[in-house]
Each structure stands twice: as structure tokens, then as C-alpha cells.
mmCIF file of C-alpha atoms in Angstrom:
data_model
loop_
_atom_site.group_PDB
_atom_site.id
_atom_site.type_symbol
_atom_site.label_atom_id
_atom_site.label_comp_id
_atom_site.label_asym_id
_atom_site.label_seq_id
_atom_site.Cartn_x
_atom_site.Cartn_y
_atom_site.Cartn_z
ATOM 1 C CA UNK A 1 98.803 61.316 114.139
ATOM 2 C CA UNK A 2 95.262 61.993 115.869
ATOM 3 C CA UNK A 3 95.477 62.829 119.092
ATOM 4 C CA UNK A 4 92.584 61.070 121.252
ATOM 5 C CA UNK A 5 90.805 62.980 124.342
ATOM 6 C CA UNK A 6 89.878 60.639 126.590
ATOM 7 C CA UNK A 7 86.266 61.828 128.710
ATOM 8 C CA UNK A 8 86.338 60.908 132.200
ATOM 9 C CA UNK A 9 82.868 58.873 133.027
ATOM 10 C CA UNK A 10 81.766 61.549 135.237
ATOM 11 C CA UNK A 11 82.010 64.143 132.951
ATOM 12 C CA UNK A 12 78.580 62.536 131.322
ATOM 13 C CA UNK A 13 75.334 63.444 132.412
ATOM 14 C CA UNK A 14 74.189 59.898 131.459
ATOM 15 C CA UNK A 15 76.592 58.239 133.933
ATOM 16 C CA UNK A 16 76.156 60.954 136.507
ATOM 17 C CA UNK A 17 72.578 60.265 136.404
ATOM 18 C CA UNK A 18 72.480 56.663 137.072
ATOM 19 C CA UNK A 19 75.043 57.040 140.119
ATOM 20 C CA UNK A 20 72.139 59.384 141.870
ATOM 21 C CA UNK A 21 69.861 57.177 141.833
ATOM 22 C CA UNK A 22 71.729 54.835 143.836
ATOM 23 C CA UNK A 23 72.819 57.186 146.340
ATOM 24 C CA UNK A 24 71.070 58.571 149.933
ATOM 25 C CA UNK A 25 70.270 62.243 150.864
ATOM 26 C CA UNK A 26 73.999 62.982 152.204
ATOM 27 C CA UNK A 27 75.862 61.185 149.236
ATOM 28 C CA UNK A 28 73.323 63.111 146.623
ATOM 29 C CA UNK A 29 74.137 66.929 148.511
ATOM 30 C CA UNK A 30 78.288 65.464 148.290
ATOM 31 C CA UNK A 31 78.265 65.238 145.168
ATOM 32 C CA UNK A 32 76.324 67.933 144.591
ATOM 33 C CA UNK A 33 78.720 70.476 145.924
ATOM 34 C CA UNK A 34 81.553 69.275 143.287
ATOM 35 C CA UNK A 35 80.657 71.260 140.729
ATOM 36 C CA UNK A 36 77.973 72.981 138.265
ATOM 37 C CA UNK A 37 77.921 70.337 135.932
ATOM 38 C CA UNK A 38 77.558 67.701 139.115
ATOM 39 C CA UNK A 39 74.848 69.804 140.435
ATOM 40 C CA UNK A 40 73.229 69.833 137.757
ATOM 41 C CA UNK A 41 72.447 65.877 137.777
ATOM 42 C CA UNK A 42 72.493 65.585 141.514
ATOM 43 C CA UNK A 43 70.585 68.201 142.639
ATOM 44 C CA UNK A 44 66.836 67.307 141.420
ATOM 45 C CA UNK A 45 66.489 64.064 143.057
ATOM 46 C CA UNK A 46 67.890 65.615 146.372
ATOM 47 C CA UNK A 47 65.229 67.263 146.255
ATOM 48 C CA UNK A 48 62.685 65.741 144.417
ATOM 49 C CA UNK A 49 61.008 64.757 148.024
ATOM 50 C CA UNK A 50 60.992 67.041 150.837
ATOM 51 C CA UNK A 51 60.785 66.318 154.697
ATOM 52 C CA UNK A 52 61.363 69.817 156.061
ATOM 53 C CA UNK A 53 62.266 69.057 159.652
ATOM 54 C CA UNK A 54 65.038 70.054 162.285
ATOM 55 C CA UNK A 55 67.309 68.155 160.708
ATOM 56 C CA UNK A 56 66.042 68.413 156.851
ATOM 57 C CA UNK A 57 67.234 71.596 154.696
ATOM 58 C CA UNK A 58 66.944 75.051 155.453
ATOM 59 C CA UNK A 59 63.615 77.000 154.255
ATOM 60 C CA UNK A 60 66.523 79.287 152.375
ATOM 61 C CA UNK A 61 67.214 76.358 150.061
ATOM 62 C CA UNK A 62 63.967 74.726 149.794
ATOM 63 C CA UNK A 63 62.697 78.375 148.696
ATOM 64 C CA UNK A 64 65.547 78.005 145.868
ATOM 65 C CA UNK A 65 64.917 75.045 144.958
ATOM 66 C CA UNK A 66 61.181 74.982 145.072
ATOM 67 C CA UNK A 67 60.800 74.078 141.132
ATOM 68 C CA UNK A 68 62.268 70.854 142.173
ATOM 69 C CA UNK A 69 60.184 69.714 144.347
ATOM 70 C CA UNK A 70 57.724 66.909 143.945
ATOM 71 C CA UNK A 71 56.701 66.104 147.435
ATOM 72 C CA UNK A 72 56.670 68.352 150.758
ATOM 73 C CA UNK A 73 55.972 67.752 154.423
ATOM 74 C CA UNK A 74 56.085 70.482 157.040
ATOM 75 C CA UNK A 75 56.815 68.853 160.537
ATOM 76 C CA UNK A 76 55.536 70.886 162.971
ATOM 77 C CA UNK A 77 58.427 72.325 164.506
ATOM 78 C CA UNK A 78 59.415 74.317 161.220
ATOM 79 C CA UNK A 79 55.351 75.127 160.824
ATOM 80 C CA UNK A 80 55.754 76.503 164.170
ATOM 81 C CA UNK A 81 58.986 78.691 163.441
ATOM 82 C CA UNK A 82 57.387 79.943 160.213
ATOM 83 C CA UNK A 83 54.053 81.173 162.156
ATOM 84 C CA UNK A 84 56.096 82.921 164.490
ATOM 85 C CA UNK A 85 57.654 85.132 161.678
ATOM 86 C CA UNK A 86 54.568 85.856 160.215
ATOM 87 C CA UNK A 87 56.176 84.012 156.756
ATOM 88 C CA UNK A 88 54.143 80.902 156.702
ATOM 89 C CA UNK A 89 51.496 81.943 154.431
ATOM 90 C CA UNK A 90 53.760 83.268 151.907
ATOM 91 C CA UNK A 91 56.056 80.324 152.031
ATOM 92 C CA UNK A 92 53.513 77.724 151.243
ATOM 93 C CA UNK A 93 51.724 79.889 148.910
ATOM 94 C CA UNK A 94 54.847 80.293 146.814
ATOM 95 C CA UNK A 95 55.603 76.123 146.873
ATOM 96 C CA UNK A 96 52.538 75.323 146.286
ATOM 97 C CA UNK A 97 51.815 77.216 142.978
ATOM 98 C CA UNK A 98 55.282 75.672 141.653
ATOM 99 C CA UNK A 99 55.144 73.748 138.457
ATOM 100 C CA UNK A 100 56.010 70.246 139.251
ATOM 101 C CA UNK A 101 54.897 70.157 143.422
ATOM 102 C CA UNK A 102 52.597 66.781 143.326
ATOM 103 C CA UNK A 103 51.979 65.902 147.257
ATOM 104 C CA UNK A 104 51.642 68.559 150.392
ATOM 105 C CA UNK A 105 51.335 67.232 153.517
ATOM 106 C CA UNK A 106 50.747 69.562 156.386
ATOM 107 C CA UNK A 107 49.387 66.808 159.079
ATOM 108 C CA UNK A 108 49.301 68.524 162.612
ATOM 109 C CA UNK A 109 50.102 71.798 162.612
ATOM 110 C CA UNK A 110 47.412 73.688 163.758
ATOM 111 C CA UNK A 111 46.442 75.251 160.642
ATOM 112 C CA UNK A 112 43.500 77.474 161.099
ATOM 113 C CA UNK A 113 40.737 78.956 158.523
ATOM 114 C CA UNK A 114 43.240 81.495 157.492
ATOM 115 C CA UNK A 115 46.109 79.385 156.315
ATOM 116 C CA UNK A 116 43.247 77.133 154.754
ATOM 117 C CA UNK A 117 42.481 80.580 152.959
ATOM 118 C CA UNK A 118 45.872 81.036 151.337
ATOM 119 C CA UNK A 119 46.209 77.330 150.423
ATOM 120 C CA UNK A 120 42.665 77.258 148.655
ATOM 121 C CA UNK A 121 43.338 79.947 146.723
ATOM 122 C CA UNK A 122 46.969 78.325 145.789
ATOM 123 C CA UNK A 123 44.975 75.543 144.610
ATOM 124 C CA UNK A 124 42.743 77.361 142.864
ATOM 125 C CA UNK A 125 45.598 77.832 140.064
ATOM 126 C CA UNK A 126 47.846 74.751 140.577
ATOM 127 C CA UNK A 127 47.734 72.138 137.611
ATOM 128 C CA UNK A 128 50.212 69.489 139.423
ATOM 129 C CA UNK A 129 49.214 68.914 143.132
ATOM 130 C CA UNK A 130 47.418 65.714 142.984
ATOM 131 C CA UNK A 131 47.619 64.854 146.476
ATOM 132 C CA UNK A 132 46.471 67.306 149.486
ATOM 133 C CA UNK A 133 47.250 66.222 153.509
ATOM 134 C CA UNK A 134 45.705 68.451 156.095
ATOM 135 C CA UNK A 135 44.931 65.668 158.664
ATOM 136 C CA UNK A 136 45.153 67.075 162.573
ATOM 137 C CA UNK A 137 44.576 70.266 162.045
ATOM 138 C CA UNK A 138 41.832 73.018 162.710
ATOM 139 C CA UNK A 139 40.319 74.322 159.630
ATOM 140 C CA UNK A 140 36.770 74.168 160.617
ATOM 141 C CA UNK A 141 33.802 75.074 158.598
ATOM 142 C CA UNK A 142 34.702 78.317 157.247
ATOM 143 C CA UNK A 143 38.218 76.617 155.787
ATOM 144 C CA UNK A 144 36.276 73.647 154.524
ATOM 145 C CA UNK A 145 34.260 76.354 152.466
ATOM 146 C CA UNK A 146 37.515 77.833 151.077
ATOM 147 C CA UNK A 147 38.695 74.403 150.119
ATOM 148 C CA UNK A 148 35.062 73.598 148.030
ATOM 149 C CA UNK A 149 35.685 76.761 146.335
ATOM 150 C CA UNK A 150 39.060 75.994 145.235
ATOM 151 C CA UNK A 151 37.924 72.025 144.250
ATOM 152 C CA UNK A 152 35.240 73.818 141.952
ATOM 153 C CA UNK A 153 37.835 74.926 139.573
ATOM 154 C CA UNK A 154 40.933 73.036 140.271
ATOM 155 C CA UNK A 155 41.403 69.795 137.509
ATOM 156 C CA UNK A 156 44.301 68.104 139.395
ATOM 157 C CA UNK A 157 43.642 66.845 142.793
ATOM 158 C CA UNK A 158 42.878 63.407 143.133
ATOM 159 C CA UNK A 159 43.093 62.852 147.255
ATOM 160 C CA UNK A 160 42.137 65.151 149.800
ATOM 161 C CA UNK A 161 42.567 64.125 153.838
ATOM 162 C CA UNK A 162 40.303 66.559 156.414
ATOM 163 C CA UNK A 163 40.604 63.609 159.225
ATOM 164 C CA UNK A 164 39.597 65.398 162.562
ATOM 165 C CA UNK A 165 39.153 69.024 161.523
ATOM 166 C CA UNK A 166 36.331 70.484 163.172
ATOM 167 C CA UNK A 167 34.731 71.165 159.654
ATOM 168 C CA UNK A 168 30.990 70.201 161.309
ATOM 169 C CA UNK A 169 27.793 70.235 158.940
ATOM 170 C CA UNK A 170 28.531 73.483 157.454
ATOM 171 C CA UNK A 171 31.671 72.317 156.111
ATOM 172 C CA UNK A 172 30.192 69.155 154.847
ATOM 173 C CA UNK A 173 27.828 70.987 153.379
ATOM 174 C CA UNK A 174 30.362 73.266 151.452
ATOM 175 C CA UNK A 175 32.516 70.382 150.223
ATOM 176 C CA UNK A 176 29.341 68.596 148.545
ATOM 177 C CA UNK A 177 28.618 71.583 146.809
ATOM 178 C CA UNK A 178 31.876 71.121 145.355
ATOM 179 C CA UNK A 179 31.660 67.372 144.748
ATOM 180 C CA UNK A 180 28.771 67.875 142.421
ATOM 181 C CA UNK A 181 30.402 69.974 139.975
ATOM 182 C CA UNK A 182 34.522 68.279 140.564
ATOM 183 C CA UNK A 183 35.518 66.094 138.185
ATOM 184 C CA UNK A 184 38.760 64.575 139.858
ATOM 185 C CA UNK A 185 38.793 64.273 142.829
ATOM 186 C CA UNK A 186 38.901 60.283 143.523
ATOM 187 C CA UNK A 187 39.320 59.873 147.693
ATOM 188 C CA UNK A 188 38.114 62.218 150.487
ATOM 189 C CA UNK A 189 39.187 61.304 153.817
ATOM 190 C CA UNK A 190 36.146 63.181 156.798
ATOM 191 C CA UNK A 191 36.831 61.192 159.765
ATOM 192 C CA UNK A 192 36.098 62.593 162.969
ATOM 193 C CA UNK A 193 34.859 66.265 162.052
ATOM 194 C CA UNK A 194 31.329 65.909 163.548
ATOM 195 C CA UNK A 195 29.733 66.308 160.468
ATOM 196 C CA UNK A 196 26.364 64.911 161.640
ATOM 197 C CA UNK A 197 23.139 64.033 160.317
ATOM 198 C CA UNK A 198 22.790 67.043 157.655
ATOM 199 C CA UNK A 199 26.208 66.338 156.588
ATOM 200 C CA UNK A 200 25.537 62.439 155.802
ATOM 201 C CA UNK A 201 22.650 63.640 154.319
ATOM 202 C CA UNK A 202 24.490 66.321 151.725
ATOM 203 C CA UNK A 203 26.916 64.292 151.133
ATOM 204 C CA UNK A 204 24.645 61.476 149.570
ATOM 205 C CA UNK A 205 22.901 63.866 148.098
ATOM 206 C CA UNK A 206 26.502 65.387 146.420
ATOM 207 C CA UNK A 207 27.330 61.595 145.289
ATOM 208 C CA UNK A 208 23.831 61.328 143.145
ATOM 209 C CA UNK A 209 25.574 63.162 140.574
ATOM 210 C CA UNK A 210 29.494 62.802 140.857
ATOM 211 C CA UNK A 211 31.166 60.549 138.648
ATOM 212 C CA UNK A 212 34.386 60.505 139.950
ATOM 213 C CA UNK A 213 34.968 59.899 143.511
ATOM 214 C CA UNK A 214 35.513 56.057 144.683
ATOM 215 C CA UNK A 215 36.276 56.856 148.632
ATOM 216 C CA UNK A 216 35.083 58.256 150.946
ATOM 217 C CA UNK A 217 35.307 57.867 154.419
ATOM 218 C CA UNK A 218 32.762 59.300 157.175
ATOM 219 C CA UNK A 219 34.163 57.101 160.607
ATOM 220 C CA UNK A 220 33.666 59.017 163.942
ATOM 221 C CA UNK A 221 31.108 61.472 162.153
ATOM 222 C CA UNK A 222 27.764 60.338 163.991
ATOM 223 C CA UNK A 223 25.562 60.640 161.065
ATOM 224 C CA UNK A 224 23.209 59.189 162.447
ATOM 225 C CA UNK A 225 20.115 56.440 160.693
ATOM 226 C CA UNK A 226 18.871 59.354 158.630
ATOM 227 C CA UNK A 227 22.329 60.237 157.359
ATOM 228 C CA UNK A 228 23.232 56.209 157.028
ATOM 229 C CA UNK A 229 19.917 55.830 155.108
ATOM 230 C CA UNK A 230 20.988 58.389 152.715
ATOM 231 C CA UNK A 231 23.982 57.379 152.087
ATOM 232 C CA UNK A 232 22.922 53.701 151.703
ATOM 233 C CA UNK A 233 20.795 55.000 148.880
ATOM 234 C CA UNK A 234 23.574 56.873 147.562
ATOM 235 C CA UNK A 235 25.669 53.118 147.605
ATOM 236 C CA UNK A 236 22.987 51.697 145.540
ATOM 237 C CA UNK A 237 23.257 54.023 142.700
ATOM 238 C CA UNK A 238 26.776 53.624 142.818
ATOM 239 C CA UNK A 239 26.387 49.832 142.355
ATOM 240 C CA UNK A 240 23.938 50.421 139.495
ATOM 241 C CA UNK A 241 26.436 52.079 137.691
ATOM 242 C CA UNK A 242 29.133 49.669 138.108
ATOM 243 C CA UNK A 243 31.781 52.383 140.022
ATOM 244 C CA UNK A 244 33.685 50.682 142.514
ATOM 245 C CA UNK A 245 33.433 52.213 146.501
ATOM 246 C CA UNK A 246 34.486 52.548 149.243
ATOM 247 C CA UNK A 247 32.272 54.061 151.986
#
């Protein structure tokens, strides 16, 4: 007589699998703790998306976990604590070079030229990071010229949000450099960084020649008519060519 073994459900990674992705945060970390196998199928979706907060995960396990992440915000409070210990830079070095990390968003937290620094060069090797969030911060010209370095070479960014950095004309400048040699890059968010009339002005001249980008936006940049003119010329090539934008 053949003796049947009878698999409990849950013993299937198929099964498992299709529970997660019907559970929250706190049910996916339960189940989680049950066991290897459990982690296993739990595990990546907890933390496929990333708010690290007061109340989110430690940096401990986000730093073991980093190959699972997909998408990261820093609130400010953790940015904050990391600063303090001097660990910041390597901590979002080390995330950011991981091989599956698609969206960083580091809105408002007072990131400086230096920090832009680290990240640039990050980026300058990263093949997955599609989507970039430095809105509120302080980067100012000299970042905005690490940040056109890195979108010289990097192949994978598609988005890229500056709103209200301080980057002036200088670091308008630097990023059109950069947009007439990038190939990717499809939205670039500049509002209020005073870019001013030489800004507008490089920036239309940037957009003559790249193919790829379909957004930009320049509000609160007092451009002035000579920077408006240029860019209105800049428009009408874009029409001639049949690429859909948004200015």
C-alpha cells in the first residue's frame, strides 16, 4: 500500500506568494518571522517600497535588505539622525548603487552640494534608478554641476525634480550641458531656483538638439522676455518634429 504525504498549502511558494500580496506592512513582517521558507516569499514585497520614517524600519534592516528595495523615501527626521552620525553619505551611497533601487526620494532635507556629490557619483554607475526626487532642498549651483556630470553618462533616469534648489544660472547652465548629450532623461522639474534670463536662454539652446525630454518645467524662475523668446523658439522646433511638450 502507498503511503500518501499530504503538503500543507503553505508549504508552497506559489500559495505563499499570492497570500502576500493581499496582505499590509504588519501582516507581511508576521508572517515573515515564521520561518526561512516564509521569509523567503514574504520578505521582498515588505520591502519592495520603503518609507523610512519614525515609525518605518530600522536603517539596520533596510541596510540588509537593501537588494530588495525598489522605492525609498528618507523623511527628514531619519535624514537628520543620519547627518548627525556622520553616516548619511555612506548610507545612501550604498542603496543607491543596489541592483533593483528604481525611485529615491529625498524631498526636504537640507541636502547640500556635498551630499549632491556622493549621490551624482552613485548615479554615475546605477543602471536601475529611473526616478530621482530632490525637491526642497539646497543643492545650489555647484550640486546641479555634479548632477549634469552624472546625467552625461548615466542611461537610466527618466525624471529628475530640482523644485526650489537654489541651483541659479550656473546650475542651469550645467544641466543643459548635460541635456545635449542625455539620451533618457524624459521630465525635469526647475521650479523656483532663480535660474534667470541666461538660464532660459541655455536651456533652449540645450533643447535644439535633445531628442528625448518631453517636460520641463521653469515656473517661479523669472526668465525673463529674452529667456521666454528663446524658449518659444525652442517650442517651435519641438512642434516641427512632432515630440509632444510640456513647457
Amino acid at each position: 500500500m502507498t503511503k500518501k504525504f499530504w503538503t500543507h498549502p503553505l508549504d508552497l511558494h506559489e500559495i505563499r506568494s499570492r497570500i502576500a500580496s493581499s496582505l499590509d506592512l504588519k501582516g507581511l513582517a508576521s508572517c515573515a518571522r515564521v520561518s526561512q521558507d516564509w521569509n523567503s516569499s514574504f520578505t521582498p514585497p515588505l520591502y519592495s517600497s520603503i518609507d523610512l520614517s519614525e515609525d518605518g524600519p530600522s536603517i539596520e534592516s533596510v541596510e540588509r535588505n537593501k537588494h530588495l528595495i525598489k522605492r525609498l523615501k528618507i523623511q527628514t527626521s531619519i535624514y537628520e539622525k543620519l547627518s548627525l552620525t556622520s553616516a548619511v553619505d555612506n548610507v545612501v551611497s550604498i542603496i543607491v548603487v543596489n541592483s533593483v533601487l528604481t525611485t529615491l526620494d529625498l524631498t526636504g532635507n537640507k541636502i547640500g552640494h556635498n551630499e549632491a556629490q556622493v549621490l551624482s557619483e552613485a548615479i554615475r554607475t546605477n543602471s536601475t534608478l529611473t526616478t530621482l526626487n530632490l525637491e526642497h532642498n539646497s543643492i545650489g549651483g555647484n550640486g546641479a554641476q555634479a548632477l549634469s556630470e552624472a546625467l552625461k553618462t548615466n542611461s537610466t533616469l527618466t525624471a529628475l525634480n530640482l523644485n526650489n534648489n537654489s541651483i541659479g544660472g550656473n546650475g542651469a547652465q550645467a544641466l543643459s550641458e548635460a541635456l545635449k548629450t542625455n539620451s533618457t532623461l524624459t521630465t525635469l522639474n526647475l521650479r523656483n531656483n532663480s535660474i534667470g534670463e541666461n538660464g532660459g536662454e541655455a536651456l533652449a539652446e540645450a533643447l535644439k538638439t535633445n531628442s528625448t525630454l518631453t517636460t520641463l518645467d521653469l515656473w517661479g524662475n523669472s526668465i525673463g522676455d529674452n529667456g521666454v523668446q528663446a524658449l518659444a523658439e525652442a517650442l517651435k522646433r519641438w512642434r516641427r518634429h512632432s515630440r509632444p511638450a510640456r513647457l
